[in-house]
CSV table of C-alpha atoms in Angstrom, one decimal:
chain,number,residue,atom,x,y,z
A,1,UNK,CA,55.3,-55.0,9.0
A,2,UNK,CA,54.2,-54.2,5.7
A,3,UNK,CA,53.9,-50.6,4.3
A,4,UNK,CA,49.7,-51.3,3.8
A,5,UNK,CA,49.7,-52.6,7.7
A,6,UNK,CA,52.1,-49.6,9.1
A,7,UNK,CA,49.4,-47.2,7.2
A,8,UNK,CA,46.5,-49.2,9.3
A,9,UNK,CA,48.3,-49.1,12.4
A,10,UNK,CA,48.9,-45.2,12.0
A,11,UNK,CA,46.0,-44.5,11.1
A,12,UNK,CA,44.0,-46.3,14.3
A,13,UNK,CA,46.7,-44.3,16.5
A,14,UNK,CA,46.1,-40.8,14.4
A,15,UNK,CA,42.7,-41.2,15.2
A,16,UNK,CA,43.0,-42.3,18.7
A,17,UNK,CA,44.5,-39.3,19.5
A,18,UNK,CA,42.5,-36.7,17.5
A,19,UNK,CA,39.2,-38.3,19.2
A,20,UNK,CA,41.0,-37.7,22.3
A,21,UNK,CA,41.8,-33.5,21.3
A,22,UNK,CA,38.8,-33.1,19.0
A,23,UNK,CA,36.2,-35.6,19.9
A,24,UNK,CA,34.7,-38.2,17.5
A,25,UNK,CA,32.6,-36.5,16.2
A,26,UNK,CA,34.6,-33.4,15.4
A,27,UNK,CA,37.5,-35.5,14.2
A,28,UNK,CA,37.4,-35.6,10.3
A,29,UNK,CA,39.0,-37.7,7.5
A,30,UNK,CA,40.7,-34.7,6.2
A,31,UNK,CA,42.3,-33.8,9.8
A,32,UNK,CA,43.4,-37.9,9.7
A,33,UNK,CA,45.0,-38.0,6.0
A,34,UNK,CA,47.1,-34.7,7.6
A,35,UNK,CA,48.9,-36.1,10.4
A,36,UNK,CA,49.5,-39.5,8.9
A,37,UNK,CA,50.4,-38.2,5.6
A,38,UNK,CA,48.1,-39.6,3.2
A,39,UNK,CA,45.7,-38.5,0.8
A,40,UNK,CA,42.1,-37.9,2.1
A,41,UNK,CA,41.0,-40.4,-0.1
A,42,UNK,CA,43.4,-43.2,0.6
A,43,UNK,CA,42.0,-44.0,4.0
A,44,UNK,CA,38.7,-45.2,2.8
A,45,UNK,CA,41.4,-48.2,1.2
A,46,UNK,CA,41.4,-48.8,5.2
A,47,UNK,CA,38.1,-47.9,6.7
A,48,UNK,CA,34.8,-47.3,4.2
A,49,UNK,CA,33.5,-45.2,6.4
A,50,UNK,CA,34.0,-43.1,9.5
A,51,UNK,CA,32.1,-45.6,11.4
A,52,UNK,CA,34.4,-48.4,10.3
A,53,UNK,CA,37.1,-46.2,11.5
A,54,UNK,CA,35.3,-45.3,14.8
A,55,UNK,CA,34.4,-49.0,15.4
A,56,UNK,CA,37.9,-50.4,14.9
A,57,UNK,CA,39.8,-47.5,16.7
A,58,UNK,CA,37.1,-48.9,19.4
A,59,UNK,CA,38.0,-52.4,19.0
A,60,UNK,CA,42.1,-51.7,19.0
A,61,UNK,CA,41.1,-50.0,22.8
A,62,UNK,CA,39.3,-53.1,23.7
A,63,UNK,CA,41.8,-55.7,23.1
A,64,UNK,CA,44.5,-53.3,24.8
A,65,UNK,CA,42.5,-53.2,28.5
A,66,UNK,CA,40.5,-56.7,28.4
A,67,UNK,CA,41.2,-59.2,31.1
A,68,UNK,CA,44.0,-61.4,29.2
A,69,UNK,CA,45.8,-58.2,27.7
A,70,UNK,CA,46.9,-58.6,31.3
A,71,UNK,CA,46.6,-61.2,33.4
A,72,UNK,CA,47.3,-64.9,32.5
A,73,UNK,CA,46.2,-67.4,34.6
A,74,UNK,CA,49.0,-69.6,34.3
A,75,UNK,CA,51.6,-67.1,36.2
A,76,UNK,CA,50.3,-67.3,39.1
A,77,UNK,CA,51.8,-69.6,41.2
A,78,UNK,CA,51.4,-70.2,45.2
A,79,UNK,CA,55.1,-68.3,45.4
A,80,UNK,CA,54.5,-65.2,42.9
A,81,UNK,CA,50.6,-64.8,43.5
A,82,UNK,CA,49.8,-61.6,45.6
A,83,UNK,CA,53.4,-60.0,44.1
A,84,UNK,CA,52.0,-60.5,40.9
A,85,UNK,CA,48.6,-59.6,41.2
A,86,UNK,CA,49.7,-56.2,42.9
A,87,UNK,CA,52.6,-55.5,40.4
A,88,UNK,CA,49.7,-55.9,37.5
A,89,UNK,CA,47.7,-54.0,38.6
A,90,UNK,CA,50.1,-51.0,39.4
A,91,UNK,CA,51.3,-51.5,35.7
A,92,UNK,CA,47.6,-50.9,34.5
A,93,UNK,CA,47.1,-47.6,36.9
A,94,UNK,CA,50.5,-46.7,35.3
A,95,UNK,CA,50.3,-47.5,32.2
A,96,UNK,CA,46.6,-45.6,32.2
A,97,UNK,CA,48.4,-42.4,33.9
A,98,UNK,CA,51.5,-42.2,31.4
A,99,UNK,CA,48.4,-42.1,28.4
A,100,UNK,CA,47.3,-38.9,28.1
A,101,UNK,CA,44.5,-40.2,25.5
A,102,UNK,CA,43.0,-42.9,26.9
A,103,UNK,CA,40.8,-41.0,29.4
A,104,UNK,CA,39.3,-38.9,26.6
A,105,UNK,CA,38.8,-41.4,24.6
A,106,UNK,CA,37.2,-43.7,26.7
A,107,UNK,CA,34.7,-41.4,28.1
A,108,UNK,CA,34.0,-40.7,24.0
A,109,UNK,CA,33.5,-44.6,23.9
A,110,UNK,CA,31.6,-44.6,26.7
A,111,UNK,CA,29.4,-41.8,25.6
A,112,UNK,CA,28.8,-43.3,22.3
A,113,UNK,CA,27.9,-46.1,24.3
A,114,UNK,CA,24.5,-44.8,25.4
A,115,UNK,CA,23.2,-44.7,21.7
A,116,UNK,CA,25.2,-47.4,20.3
A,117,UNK,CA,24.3,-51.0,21.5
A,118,UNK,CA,27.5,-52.6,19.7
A,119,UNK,CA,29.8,-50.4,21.8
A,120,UNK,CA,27.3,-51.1,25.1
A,121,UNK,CA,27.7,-54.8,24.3
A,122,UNK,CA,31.3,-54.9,24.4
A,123,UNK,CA,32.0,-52.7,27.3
A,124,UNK,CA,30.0,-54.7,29.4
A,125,UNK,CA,31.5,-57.7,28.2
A,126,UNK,CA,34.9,-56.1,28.7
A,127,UNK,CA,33.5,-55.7,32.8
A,128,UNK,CA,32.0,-59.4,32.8
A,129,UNK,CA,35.3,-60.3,31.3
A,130,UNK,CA,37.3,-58.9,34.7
A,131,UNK,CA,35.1,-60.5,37.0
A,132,UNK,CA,34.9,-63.9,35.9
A,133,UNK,CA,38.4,-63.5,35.3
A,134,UNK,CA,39.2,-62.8,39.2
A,135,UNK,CA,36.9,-65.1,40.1
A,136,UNK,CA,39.3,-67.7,38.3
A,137,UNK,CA,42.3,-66.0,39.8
A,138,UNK,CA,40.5,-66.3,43.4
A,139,UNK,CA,39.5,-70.1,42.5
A,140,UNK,CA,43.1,-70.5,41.5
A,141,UNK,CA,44.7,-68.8,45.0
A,142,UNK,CA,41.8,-70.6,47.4
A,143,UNK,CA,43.0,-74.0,45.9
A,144,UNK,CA,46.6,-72.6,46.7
A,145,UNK,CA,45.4,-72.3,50.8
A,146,UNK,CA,46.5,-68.3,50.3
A,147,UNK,CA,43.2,-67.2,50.7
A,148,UNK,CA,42.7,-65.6,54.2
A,149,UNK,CA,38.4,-66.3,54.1
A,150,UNK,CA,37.4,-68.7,51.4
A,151,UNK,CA,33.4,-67.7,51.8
A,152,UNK,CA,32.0,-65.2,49.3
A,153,UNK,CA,35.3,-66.0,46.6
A,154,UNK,CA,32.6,-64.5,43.9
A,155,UNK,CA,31.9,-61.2,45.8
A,156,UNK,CA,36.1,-60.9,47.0
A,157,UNK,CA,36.8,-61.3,42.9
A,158,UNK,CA,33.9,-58.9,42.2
A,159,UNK,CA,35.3,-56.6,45.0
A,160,UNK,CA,38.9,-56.5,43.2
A,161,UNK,CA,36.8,-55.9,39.5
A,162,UNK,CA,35.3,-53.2,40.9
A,163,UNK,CA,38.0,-51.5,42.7
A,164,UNK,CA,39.9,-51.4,39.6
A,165,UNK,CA,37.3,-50.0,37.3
A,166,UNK,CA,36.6,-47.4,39.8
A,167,UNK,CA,40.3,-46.8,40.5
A,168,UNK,CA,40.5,-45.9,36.3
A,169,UNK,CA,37.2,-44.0,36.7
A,170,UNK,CA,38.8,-41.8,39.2
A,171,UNK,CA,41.5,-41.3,37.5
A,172,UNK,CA,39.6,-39.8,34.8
A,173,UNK,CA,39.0,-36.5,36.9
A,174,UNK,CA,42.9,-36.3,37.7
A,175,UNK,CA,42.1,-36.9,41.5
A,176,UNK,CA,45.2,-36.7,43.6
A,177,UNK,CA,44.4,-40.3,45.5
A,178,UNK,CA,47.1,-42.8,46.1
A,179,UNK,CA,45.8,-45.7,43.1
A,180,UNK,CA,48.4,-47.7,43.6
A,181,UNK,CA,48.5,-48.1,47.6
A,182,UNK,CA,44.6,-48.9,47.3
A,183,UNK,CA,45.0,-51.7,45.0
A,184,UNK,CA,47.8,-53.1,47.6
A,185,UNK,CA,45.7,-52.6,50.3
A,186,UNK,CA,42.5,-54.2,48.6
A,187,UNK,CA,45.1,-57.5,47.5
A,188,UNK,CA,46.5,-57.7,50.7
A,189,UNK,CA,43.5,-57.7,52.5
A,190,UNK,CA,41.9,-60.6,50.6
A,191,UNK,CA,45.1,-63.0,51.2
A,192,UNK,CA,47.3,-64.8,54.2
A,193,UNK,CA,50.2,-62.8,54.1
A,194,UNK,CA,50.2,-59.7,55.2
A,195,UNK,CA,53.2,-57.5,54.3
């Protein structure tokens, strides 16, 4: 990675996390150039403004949670199917507990969100991306026979969107729930095998 790309990379992740302590729109340029160790100046060499900042801090989050970031149609297979879909899913609660940013920063995101129409654009199409994705995934398993009920596959793959995003949503408060053993539970319940 070149010197010029390491500087973009550190300062998306600076930022990330001083949105996350401070808020966007507490978080300055001056506060930035200080913990990556750059002149104040130097950054508008990366971002012309602290929209362009906000924006591709915004679009960095974006590509890290969308649909494909984790699952990939083509693992699934009629042996590896429900393992798989649990065990991704557990790594997403996990990986969203173990970031102690990502909460704060999203709900900044999402606040922006209500004024912004770019950023309301792409969070809804982040949610329309999950639940055409599991409706693909449930396509995929009902032509496998491993669906238990192949009626409503639309409202089943909704189902599993929706737990998720409200499994992250929760999470947000700190609420002592078992995640993990209600995404095993909601997977289990949609498929042949129970375990």
């Amino acid at each position: 990675m070149s010197k010029s790309n390491e500087t973009h990379a550190s300062l998306i992740q600076v930022s990330y996390c001083l949105f996350a302590e401070h808020g966007i729109a507490k978080t300055t340029y001056t506060m930035i150039a200080k913990e990556v160790g750059i002149a104040k100046p130097s950054i508008y060499y990366y971002f012309d403004s602290k929209d362009a900042l906000i924006a591709g801090v915004f679009d960095e989050l974006c590509k890290g949670i969308e649909f494909g970031a984790f699952f990939d149609l083509e693992q699934f297979t009629e042996d590896n199917f429900v393992e798989s879909l649990i065990s991704i899913g557990v790594k997403m609660i996990d990986e969203q507990d173990k970031d102690p940013y990502f909460t704060r920063v999203l709900q900044e995101y999402m606040l922006l969100a209500t004024r912004n129409q770019d950023f309301s654009k792409r969070l809804l199409a982040l949610q329309r991306d999950y639940l055409s994705g599991f409706e693909a995934l449930l396509e995929k398993a009902s032509t496998l026979g491993l669906l238990r009920n192949k009626v409503n596959l639309t409202a089943k793959a909704h189902m599993l969107a929706l737990i998720l995003d409200n499994i992250g949503h929760f999470m947000m408060f700190d609420e002592q729930i078992d995640y993990k053993q209600i995404w095993i539970e909601a997977v289990y319940s949609l498929f042949t095998r129970d375990e």
